XYZ file of C-alpha atoms in Angstrom:
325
model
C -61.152 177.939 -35.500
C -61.033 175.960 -38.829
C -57.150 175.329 -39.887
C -56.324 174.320 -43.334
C -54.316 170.796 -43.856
C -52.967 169.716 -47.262
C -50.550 167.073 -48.376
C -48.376 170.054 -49.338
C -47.974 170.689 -45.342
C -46.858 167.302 -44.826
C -44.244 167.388 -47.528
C -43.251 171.121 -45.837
C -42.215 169.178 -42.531
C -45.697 168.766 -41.023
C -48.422 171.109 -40.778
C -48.451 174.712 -40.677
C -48.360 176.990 -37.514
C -51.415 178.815 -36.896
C -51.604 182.384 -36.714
C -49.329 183.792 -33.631
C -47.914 180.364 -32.817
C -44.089 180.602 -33.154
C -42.594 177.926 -35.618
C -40.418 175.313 -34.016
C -36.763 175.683 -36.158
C -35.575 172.030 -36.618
C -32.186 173.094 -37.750
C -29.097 172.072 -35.388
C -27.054 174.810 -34.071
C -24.087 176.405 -35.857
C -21.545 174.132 -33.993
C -18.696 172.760 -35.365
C -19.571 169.553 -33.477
C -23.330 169.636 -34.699
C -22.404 170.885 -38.456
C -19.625 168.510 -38.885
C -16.487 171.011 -39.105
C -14.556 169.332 -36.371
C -11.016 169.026 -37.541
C -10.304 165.592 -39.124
C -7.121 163.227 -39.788
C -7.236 160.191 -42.284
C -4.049 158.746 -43.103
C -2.627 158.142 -46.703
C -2.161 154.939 -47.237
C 0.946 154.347 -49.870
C 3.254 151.642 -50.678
C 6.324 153.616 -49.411
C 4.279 153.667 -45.956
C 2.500 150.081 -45.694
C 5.188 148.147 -47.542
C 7.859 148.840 -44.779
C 5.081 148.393 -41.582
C 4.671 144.486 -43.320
C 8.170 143.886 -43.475
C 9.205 145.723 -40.128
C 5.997 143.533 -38.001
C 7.274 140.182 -39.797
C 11.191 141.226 -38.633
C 10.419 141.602 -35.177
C 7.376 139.284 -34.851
C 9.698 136.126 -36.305
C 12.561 135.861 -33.778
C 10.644 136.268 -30.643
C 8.116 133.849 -32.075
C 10.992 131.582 -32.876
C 12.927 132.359 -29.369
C 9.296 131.599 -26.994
C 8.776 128.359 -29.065
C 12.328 126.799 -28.500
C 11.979 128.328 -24.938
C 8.842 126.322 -24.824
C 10.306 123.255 -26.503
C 13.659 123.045 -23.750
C 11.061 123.036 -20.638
C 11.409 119.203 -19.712
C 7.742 118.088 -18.293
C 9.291 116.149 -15.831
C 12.585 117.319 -13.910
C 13.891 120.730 -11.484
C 11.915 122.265 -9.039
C 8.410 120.263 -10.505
C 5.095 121.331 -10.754
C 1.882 119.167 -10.658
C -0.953 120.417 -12.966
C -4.247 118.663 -13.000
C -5.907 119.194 -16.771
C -9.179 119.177 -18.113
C -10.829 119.800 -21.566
C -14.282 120.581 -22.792
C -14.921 122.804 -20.001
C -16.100 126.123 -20.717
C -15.154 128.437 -18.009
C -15.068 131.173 -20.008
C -19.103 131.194 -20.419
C -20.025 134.488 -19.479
C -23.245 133.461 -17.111
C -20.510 130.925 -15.423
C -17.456 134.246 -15.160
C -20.290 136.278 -13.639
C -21.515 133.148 -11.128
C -19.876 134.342 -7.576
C -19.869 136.758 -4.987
C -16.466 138.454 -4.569
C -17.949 140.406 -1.617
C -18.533 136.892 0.384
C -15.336 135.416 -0.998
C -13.345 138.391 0.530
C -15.173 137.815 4.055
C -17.935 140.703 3.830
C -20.333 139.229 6.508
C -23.850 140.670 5.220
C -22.640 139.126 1.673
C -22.354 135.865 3.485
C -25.584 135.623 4.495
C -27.086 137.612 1.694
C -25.235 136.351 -1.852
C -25.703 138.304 -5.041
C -28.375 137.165 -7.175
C -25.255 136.425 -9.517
C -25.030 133.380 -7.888
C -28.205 131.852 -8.957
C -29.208 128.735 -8.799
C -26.438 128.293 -6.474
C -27.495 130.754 -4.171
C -28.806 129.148 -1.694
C -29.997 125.443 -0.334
C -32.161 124.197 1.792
C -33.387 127.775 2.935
C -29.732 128.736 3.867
C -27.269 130.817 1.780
C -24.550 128.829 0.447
C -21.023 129.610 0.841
C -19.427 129.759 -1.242
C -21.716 130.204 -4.178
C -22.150 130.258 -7.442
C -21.349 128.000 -10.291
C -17.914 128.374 -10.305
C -17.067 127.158 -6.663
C -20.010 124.543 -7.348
C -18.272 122.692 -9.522
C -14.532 122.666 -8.325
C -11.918 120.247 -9.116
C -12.043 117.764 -6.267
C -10.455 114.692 -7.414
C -7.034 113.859 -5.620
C -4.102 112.808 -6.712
C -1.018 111.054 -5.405
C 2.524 109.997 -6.703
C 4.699 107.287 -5.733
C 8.266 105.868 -6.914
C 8.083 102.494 -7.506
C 11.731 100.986 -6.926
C 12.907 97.759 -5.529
C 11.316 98.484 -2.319
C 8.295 95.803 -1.152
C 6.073 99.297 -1.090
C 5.895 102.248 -3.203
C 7.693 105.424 -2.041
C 5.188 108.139 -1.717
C 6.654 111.720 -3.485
C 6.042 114.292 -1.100
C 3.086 117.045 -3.038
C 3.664 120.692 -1.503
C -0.095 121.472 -1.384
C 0.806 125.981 -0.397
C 2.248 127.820 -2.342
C 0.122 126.914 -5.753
C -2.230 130.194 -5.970
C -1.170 133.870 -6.657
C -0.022 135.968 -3.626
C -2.324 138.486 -4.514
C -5.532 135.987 -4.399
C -4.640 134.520 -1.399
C -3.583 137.810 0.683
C -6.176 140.408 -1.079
C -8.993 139.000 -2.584
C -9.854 135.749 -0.983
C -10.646 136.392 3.216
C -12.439 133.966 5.889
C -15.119 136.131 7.355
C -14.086 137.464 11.018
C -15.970 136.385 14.566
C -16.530 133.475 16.345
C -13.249 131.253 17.787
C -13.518 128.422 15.268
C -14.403 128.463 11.771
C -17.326 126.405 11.683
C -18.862 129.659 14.067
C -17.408 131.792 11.471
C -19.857 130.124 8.602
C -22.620 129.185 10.605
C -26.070 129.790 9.128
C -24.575 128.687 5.769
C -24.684 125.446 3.838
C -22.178 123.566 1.650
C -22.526 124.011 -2.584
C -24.433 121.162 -4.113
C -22.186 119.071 -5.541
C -19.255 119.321 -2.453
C -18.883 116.280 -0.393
C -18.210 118.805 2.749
C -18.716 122.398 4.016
C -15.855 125.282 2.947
C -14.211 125.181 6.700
C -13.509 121.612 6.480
C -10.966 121.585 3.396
C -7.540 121.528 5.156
C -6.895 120.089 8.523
C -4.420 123.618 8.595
C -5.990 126.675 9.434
C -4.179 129.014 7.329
C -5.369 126.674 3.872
C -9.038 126.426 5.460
C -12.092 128.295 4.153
C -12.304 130.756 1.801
C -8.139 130.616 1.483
C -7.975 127.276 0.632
C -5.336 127.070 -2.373
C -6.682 124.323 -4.149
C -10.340 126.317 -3.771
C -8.425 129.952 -4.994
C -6.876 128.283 -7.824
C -9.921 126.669 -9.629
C -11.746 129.885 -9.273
C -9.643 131.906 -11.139
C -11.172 130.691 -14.042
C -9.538 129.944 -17.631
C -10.103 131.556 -21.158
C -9.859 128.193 -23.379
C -12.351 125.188 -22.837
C -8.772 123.027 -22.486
C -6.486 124.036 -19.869
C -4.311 123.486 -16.748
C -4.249 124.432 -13.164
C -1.105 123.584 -10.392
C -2.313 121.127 -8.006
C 1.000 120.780 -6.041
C 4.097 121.863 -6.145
C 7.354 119.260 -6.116
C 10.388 120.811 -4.520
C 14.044 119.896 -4.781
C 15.597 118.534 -2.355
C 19.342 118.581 -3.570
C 21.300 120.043 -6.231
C 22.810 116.832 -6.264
C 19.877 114.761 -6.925
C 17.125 114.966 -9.396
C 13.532 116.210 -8.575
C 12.006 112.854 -10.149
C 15.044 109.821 -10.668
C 14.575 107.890 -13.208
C 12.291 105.006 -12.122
C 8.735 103.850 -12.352
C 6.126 105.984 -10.708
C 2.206 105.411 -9.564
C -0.098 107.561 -10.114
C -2.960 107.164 -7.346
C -6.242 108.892 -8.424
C -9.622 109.478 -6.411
C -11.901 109.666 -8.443
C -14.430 112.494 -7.885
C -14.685 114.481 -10.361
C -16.584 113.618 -13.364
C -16.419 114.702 -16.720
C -18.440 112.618 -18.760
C -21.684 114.908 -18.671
C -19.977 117.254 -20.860
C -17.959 115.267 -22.964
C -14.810 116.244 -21.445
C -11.522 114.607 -20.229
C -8.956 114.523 -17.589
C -5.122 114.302 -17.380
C -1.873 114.758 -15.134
C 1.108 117.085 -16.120
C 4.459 117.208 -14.405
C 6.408 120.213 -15.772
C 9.020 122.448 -14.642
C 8.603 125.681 -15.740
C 11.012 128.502 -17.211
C 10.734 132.399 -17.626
C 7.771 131.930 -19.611
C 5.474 130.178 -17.641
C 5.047 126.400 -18.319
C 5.630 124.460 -21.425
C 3.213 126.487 -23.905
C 3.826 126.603 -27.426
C 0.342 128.110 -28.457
C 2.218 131.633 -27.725
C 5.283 131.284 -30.105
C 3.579 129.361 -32.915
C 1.288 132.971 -32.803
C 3.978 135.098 -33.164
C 5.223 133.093 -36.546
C 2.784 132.850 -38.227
C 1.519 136.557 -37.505
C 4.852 137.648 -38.480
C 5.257 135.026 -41.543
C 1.833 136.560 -42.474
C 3.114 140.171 -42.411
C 6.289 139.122 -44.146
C 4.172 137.896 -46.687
C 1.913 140.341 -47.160
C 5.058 142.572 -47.482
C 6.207 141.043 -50.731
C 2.913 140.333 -52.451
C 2.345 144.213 -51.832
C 6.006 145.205 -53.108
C 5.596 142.443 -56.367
C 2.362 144.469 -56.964
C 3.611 147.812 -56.359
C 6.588 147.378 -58.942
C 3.944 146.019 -61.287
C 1.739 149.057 -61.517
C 4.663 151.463 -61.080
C 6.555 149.930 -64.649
C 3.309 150.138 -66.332
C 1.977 153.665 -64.973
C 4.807 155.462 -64.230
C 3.983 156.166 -60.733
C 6.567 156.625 -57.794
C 3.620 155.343 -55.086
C -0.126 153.513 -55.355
C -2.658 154.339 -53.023
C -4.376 151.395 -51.238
Protein backbone atom coordinates (compact mmCIF):
# COMPACT_ATOMS: atom_id res chain seq x y z
CA UNK A 1 0.00 0.00 0.00
CA UNK A 2 1.54 3.27 -1.39
CA UNK A 3 1.38 6.16 1.48
CA UNK A 4 1.83 9.70 0.55
CA UNK A 5 4.89 11.76 2.34
CA UNK A 6 5.33 15.52 1.89
CA UNK A 7 7.38 18.12 3.65
CA UNK A 8 3.98 19.45 4.77
CA UNK A 9 3.75 16.10 7.06
CA UNK A 10 6.94 16.81 8.58
CA UNK A 11 6.10 20.37 9.47
CA UNK A 12 2.47 18.71 10.84
CA UNK A 13 4.58 16.73 13.56
CA UNK A 14 5.74 13.84 11.36
CA UNK A 15 3.93 11.89 8.92
CA UNK A 16 0.42 11.13 8.63
CA UNK A 17 -1.46 8.05 10.08
CA UNK A 18 -2.66 5.72 7.60
CA UNK A 19 -6.10 4.82 7.21
CA UNK A 20 -7.51 3.01 10.58
CA UNK A 21 -4.30 3.62 12.52
CA UNK A 22 -5.22 5.70 15.62
CA UNK A 23 -3.14 9.02 15.91
CA UNK A 24 -0.76 9.17 18.82
CA UNK A 25 -1.99 12.70 20.86
CA UNK A 26 1.34 14.33 21.98
CA UNK A 27 -0.41 16.73 24.24
CA UNK A 28 0.34 16.38 28.17
CA UNK A 29 -2.53 15.73 30.34
CA UNK A 30 -4.80 18.40 31.86
CA UNK A 31 -2.79 18.43 35.18
CA UNK A 32 -2.09 21.23 37.07
CA UNK A 33 1.42 19.78 37.55
CA UNK A 34 1.83 19.00 33.70
CA UNK A 35 0.02 22.44 32.50
CA UNK A 36 1.83 24.58 34.89
CA UNK A 37 -1.17 25.82 37.25
CA UNK A 38 0.46 24.71 40.44
CA UNK A 39 0.02 27.47 42.93
CA UNK A 40 3.09 29.80 43.05
CA UNK A 41 4.79 32.33 45.67
CA UNK A 42 7.49 34.97 44.60
CA UNK A 43 8.28 37.47 47.06
CA UNK A 44 8.22 41.35 46.53
CA UNK A 45 11.21 42.62 46.95
CA UNK A 46 10.97 46.48 48.36
CA UNK A 47 13.13 48.77 50.19
CA UNK A 48 10.83 48.80 53.29
CA UNK A 49 11.52 44.84 53.25
CA UNK A 50 15.36 44.42 52.18
CA UNK A 51 16.59 47.65 53.74
CA UNK A 52 15.77 46.44 57.36
CA UNK A 53 17.04 42.44 56.61
CA UNK A 54 20.74 44.45 55.74
CA UNK A 55 20.72 46.37 58.73
CA UNK A 56 19.13 43.66 61.13
CA UNK A 57 22.06 40.70 59.63
CA UNK A 58 24.92 43.47 60.13
CA UNK A 59 23.37 44.16 63.99
CA UNK A 60 23.52 40.75 65.03
CA UNK A 61 26.34 39.44 62.78
CA UNK A 62 28.88 42.38 64.34
CA UNK A 63 28.94 41.63 68.09
CA UNK A 64 29.22 37.95 67.97
CA UNK A 65 31.85 38.40 65.30
CA UNK A 66 33.50 40.89 67.58
CA UNK A 67 32.81 38.67 70.93
CA UNK A 68 34.44 35.02 69.06
CA UNK A 69 37.46 37.14 67.87
CA UNK A 70 38.45 38.65 71.35
CA UNK A 71 37.42 35.15 72.70
CA UNK A 72 39.93 33.91 70.24
CA UNK A 73 42.49 36.61 70.93
CA UNK A 74 42.44 35.90 75.22
CA UNK A 75 43.25 31.99 74.54
CA UNK A 76 47.05 32.06 75.65
CA UNK A 77 48.92 29.28 73.31
CA UNK A 78 50.84 28.27 76.05
CA UNK A 79 49.35 27.99 79.74
CA UNK A 80 46.07 25.92 81.77
CA UNK A 81 45.18 22.59 81.16
CA UNK A 82 47.56 22.53 77.59
CA UNK A 83 47.05 20.95 74.52
CA UNK A 84 49.72 19.72 71.99
CA UNK A 85 48.72 20.11 68.28
CA UNK A 86 50.99 18.88 65.59
CA UNK A 87 50.32 21.22 62.22
CA UNK A 88 50.73 20.80 58.74
CA UNK A 89 50.01 22.86 55.53
CA UNK A 90 49.69 22.11 51.87
CA UNK A 91 47.94 19.00 52.52
CA UNK A 92 44.80 18.44 50.85
CA UNK A 93 42.69 16.15 52.81
CA UNK A 94 39.77 17.40 51.64
CA UNK A 95 40.38 15.81 47.96
CA UNK A 96 37.42 13.96 47.34
CA UNK A 97 39.24 10.57 45.85
CA UNK A 98 41.45 10.90 49.27
CA UNK A 99 37.71 11.54 51.74
CA UNK A 100 36.38 8.50 49.88
CA UNK A 101 39.93 6.33 50.36
CA UNK A 102 38.89 3.85 53.45
CA UNK A 103 36.82 1.19 54.53
CA UNK A 104 34.64 2.16 57.52
CA UNK A 105 33.31 -1.44 57.55
CA UNK A 106 37.08 -2.80 58.36
CA UNK A 107 37.83 0.19 60.55
CA UNK A 108 34.75 -0.70 62.77
CA UNK A 109 36.03 -4.50 63.01
CA UNK A 110 33.64 -6.16 60.26
CA UNK A 111 35.79 -9.34 59.67
CA UNK A 112 34.83 -10.19 55.87
CA UNK A 113 35.73 -6.29 55.27
CA UNK A 114 39.08 -7.11 56.72
CA UNK A 115 39.98 -9.48 54.47
CA UNK A 116 37.97 -8.16 51.59
CA UNK A 117 38.48 -4.00 51.52
CA UNK A 118 36.29 -1.85 49.35
CA UNK A 119 37.61 -1.09 46.08
CA UNK A 120 37.54 2.55 47.66
CA UNK A 121 40.67 1.82 48.94
CA UNK A 122 42.58 1.49 45.81
CA UNK A 123 45.82 1.44 45.31
CA UNK A 124 46.05 0.86 48.90
CA UNK A 125 44.08 -2.07 48.92
CA UNK A 126 46.16 -4.54 49.18
CA UNK A 127 50.14 -5.60 49.17
CA UNK A 128 51.97 -8.23 48.48
CA UNK A 129 48.80 -10.46 47.68
CA UNK A 130 47.35 -9.67 51.21
CA UNK A 131 44.66 -7.08 52.09
CA UNK A 132 46.00 -4.27 53.94
CA UNK A 133 44.68 -3.05 57.11
CA UNK A 134 44.03 -0.53 57.42
CA UNK A 135 43.64 0.81 53.94
CA UNK A 136 43.29 3.39 51.93
CA UNK A 137 45.04 6.63 51.39
CA UNK A 138 44.09 8.23 54.30
CA UNK A 139 45.56 5.73 56.97
CA UNK A 140 48.54 5.38 54.33
CA UNK A 141 49.81 8.42 54.90
CA UNK A 142 49.34 9.19 58.72
CA UNK A 143 51.17 11.57 60.79
CA UNK A 144 53.95 9.52 62.34
CA UNK A 145 56.56 11.83 63.41
CA UNK A 146 57.00 12.09 67.32
CA UNK A 147 57.41 14.63 69.39
CA UNK A 148 58.75 15.31 72.86
CA UNK A 149 59.04 18.31 75.35
CA UNK A 150 61.44 19.02 77.96
CA UNK A 151 62.09 22.01 80.56
CA UNK A 152 65.36 23.05 80.41
CA UNK A 153 66.29 24.58 83.98
CA UNK A 154 69.40 24.53 85.98
CA UNK A 155 69.33 20.88 86.16
CA UNK A 156 72.60 18.92 84.38
CA UNK A 157 69.56 17.16 82.19
CA UNK A 158 66.46 18.35 80.71
CA UNK A 159 63.18 17.64 82.55
CA UNK A 160 60.98 15.66 80.31
CA UNK A 161 57.03 17.22 80.37
CA UNK A 162 54.88 14.41 80.80
CA UNK A 163 52.47 14.15 77.04
CA UNK A 164 48.97 12.45 77.98
CA UNK A 165 48.86 10.40 74.73
CA UNK A 166 44.40 9.16 75.60
CA UNK A 167 42.14 11.18 75.70
CA UNK A 168 43.00 13.25 72.24
CA UNK A 169 40.16 11.71 69.81
CA UNK A 170 36.30 12.14 70.05
CA UNK A 171 34.40 9.71 72.37
CA UNK A 172 32.22 8.90 69.71
CA UNK A 173 35.22 7.72 67.23
CA UNK A 174 36.85 5.84 69.64
CA UNK A 175 33.69 3.96 71.30
CA UNK A 176 31.38 3.75 67.95
CA UNK A 177 33.06 3.95 64.89
CA UNK A 178 36.58 2.75 65.25
CA UNK A 179 36.56 -1.35 66.61
CA UNK A 180 39.54 -4.06 66.63
CA UNK A 181 38.04 -7.00 64.86
CA UNK A 182 36.98 -9.89 67.47
CA UNK A 183 38.76 -13.64 67.72
CA UNK A 184 41.90 -14.90 68.39
CA UNK A 185 43.69 -14.15 72.14
CA UNK A 186 46.22 -11.61 70.90
CA UNK A 187 45.93 -9.04 68.38
CA UNK A 188 48.43 -9.99 66.01
CA UNK A 189 45.78 -13.37 65.59
CA UNK A 190 43.14 -10.83 65.35
CA UNK A 191 44.86 -9.25 61.95
CA UNK A 192 46.48 -12.12 60.66
CA UNK A 193 46.30 -12.62 56.90
CA UNK A 194 46.75 -8.82 56.60
CA UNK A 195 49.72 -6.62 55.83
CA UNK A 196 50.88 -3.20 57.06
CA UNK A 197 50.03 0.18 54.60
CA UNK A 198 52.96 1.10 52.45
CA UNK A 199 54.47 3.79 53.85
CA UNK A 200 54.08 2.50 57.90
CA UNK A 201 57.23 1.47 59.53
CA UNK A 202 55.00 -1.36 61.46
CA UNK A 203 51.71 -3.35 61.33
CA UNK A 204 48.28 -1.59 63.00
CA UNK A 205 48.53 -4.00 66.30
CA UNK A 206 51.88 -2.82 67.12
CA UNK A 207 51.13 1.05 67.76
CA UNK A 208 50.81 1.20 71.60
CA UNK A 209 52.49 -1.12 73.97
CA UNK A 210 48.63 -0.63 75.82
CA UNK A 211 45.99 -2.67 74.61
CA UNK A 212 43.16 -0.42 74.91
CA UNK A 213 45.26 2.40 72.36
CA UNK A 214 46.30 -0.68 70.02
CA UNK A 215 44.84 -1.36 66.57
CA UNK A 216 42.20 0.10 64.99
CA UNK A 217 41.59 2.40 68.42
CA UNK A 218 44.74 3.82 68.44
CA UNK A 219 44.15 7.70 69.22
CA UNK A 220 46.86 9.08 67.42
CA UNK A 221 45.57 6.64 64.28
CA UNK A 222 41.55 7.94 64.99
CA UNK A 223 42.60 11.42 65.06
CA UNK A 224 44.49 11.80 61.68
CA UNK A 225 41.69 10.03 59.99
CA UNK A 226 39.14 12.27 60.69
CA UNK A 227 40.26 14.25 58.03
CA UNK A 228 40.31 18.25 57.70
CA UNK A 229 38.42 20.71 55.30
CA UNK A 230 41.42 23.34 54.70
CA UNK A 231 44.84 22.23 53.10
CA UNK A 232 46.40 24.04 56.55
CA UNK A 233 45.32 22.71 59.74
CA UNK A 234 45.85 21.18 63.22
CA UNK A 235 45.32 17.96 64.99
CA UNK A 236 45.93 17.25 69.16
CA UNK A 237 48.82 15.07 69.54
CA UNK A 238 48.82 15.04 73.40
CA UNK A 239 47.22 16.42 75.92
CA UNK A 240 49.23 18.44 78.97
CA UNK A 241 47.38 18.24 82.24
CA UNK A 242 47.63 20.39 85.34
CA UNK A 243 48.97 19.31 88.02
CA UNK A 244 48.16 22.14 90.63
CA UNK A 245 46.09 25.10 90.84
CA UNK A 246 48.98 26.44 92.42
CA UNK A 247 51.42 25.97 89.75
CA UNK A 248 51.41 26.73 86.12
CA UNK A 249 50.89 24.07 83.33
CA UNK A 250 54.25 25.30 81.53
CA UNK A 251 56.65 27.76 84.16
CA UNK A 252 58.33 30.07 82.65
CA UNK A 253 61.66 28.57 81.49
CA UNK A 254 63.37 27.27 78.42
CA UNK A 255 61.91 24.22 76.81
CA UNK A 256 63.26 21.46 74.06
CA UNK A 257 61.48 20.43 71.61
CA UNK A 258 62.67 16.75 70.57
CA UNK A 259 61.41 15.78 67.05
CA UNK A 260 61.64 12.32 65.09
CA UNK A 261 61.61 12.94 62.10
CA UNK A 262 59.33 10.73 59.95
CA UNK A 263 57.14 12.36 58.31
CA UNK A 264 57.97 14.19 55.25
CA UNK A 265 56.50 16.95 53.61
CA UNK A 266 58.64 18.10 51.03
CA UNK A 267 56.96 16.05 48.08
CA UNK A 268 54.13 18.32 48.24
CA UNK A 269 55.49 21.46 49.10
CA UNK A 270 54.17 21.49 52.49
CA UNK A 271 55.36 22.32 56.07
CA UNK A 272 55.31 21.31 59.61
CA UNK A 273 54.90 23.01 63.04
CA UNK A 274 54.16 22.56 66.92
CA UNK A 275 51.27 24.42 68.78
CA UNK A 276 50.78 24.53 72.51
CA UNK A 277 47.35 26.09 73.23
CA UNK A 278 44.85 25.97 75.84
CA UNK A 279 41.63 26.12 74.64
CA UNK A 280 38.29 28.02 75.72
CA UNK A 281 34.48 27.53 74.93
CA UNK A 282 35.21 27.90 71.42
CA UNK A 283 37.54 25.43 70.59
CA UNK A 284 41.23 26.49 70.23
CA UNK A 285 42.68 29.79 69.34
CA UNK A 286 40.82 30.39 65.84
CA UNK A 287 40.20 33.68 64.59
CA UNK A 288 39.20 32.61 60.94
CA UNK A 289 35.52 32.24 62.60
CA UNK A 290 35.07 35.82 64.08
CA UNK A 291 36.92 37.77 61.38
CA UNK A 292 33.78 35.91 59.14
CA UNK A 293 31.21 37.12 61.08
CA UNK A 294 32.57 40.99 60.64
CA UNK A 295 33.03 41.30 57.72
CA UNK A 296 29.70 39.40 56.66
CA UNK A 297 27.96 41.64 58.94
CA UNK A 298 30.11 44.94 57.99
CA UNK A 299 29.08 43.81 54.44
CA UNK A 300 25.33 43.71 55.24
CA UNK A 301 25.62 46.92 57.20
CA UNK A 302 26.89 48.30 54.22
CA UNK A 303 24.83 47.18 51.81
CA UNK A 304 22.07 48.56 54.16
CA UNK A 305 23.01 52.17 53.66
CA UNK A 306 24.06 52.20 50.02
CA UNK A 307 20.43 50.68 49.50
CA UNK A 308 18.69 53.36 51.92
CA UNK A 309 21.10 56.46 50.18
CA UNK A 310 19.59 55.05 46.91
CA UNK A 311 16.18 54.52 47.99
CA UNK A 312 15.80 58.24 49.30
CA UNK A 313 17.31 59.23 45.97
CA UNK A 314 14.69 57.81 43.68
CA UNK A 315 11.89 58.40 46.20
CA UNK A 316 12.66 62.65 46.18
CA UNK A 317 12.81 62.50 42.52
CA UNK A 318 9.74 60.05 41.74
CA UNK A 319 7.59 60.44 44.39
CA UNK A 320 7.44 56.92 45.37
CA UNK A 321 6.89 55.56 49.02
CA UNK A 322 8.95 52.05 47.96
CA UNK A 323 11.34 50.82 44.77
CA UNK A 324 11.23 47.45 43.68
CA UNK A 325 14.60 45.63 43.36
Amino acid sequence: MAMNYNAKDEVDGGPQCPPGGTAKNRRPDNTAFKQQRLPAWQPILTAGTVLPTFFIIGLIFIPIGIGIFVTSNNIREIEGNVFMYYGLSNFYQNHRRYVKSRDDSQLNGDSSALLNPSKECEPYRRNEDKPIAPCGAIANSMFNDTLELFLVGNESYPTPIPLKKKGIAWWTDKNVKFRNPSGGESLKERFKGTTKPVNWVKPVYMLDSEPDNNGFINEDFIVWMRTAALPTFRKLYRLIERKSDLHPTLPAGRYYLNITYNYPVHSFDGRKRMILSTISWMGGKNPFLGIAYIAIGSISFLLGVVLLVINHKYRNSSNTADITI
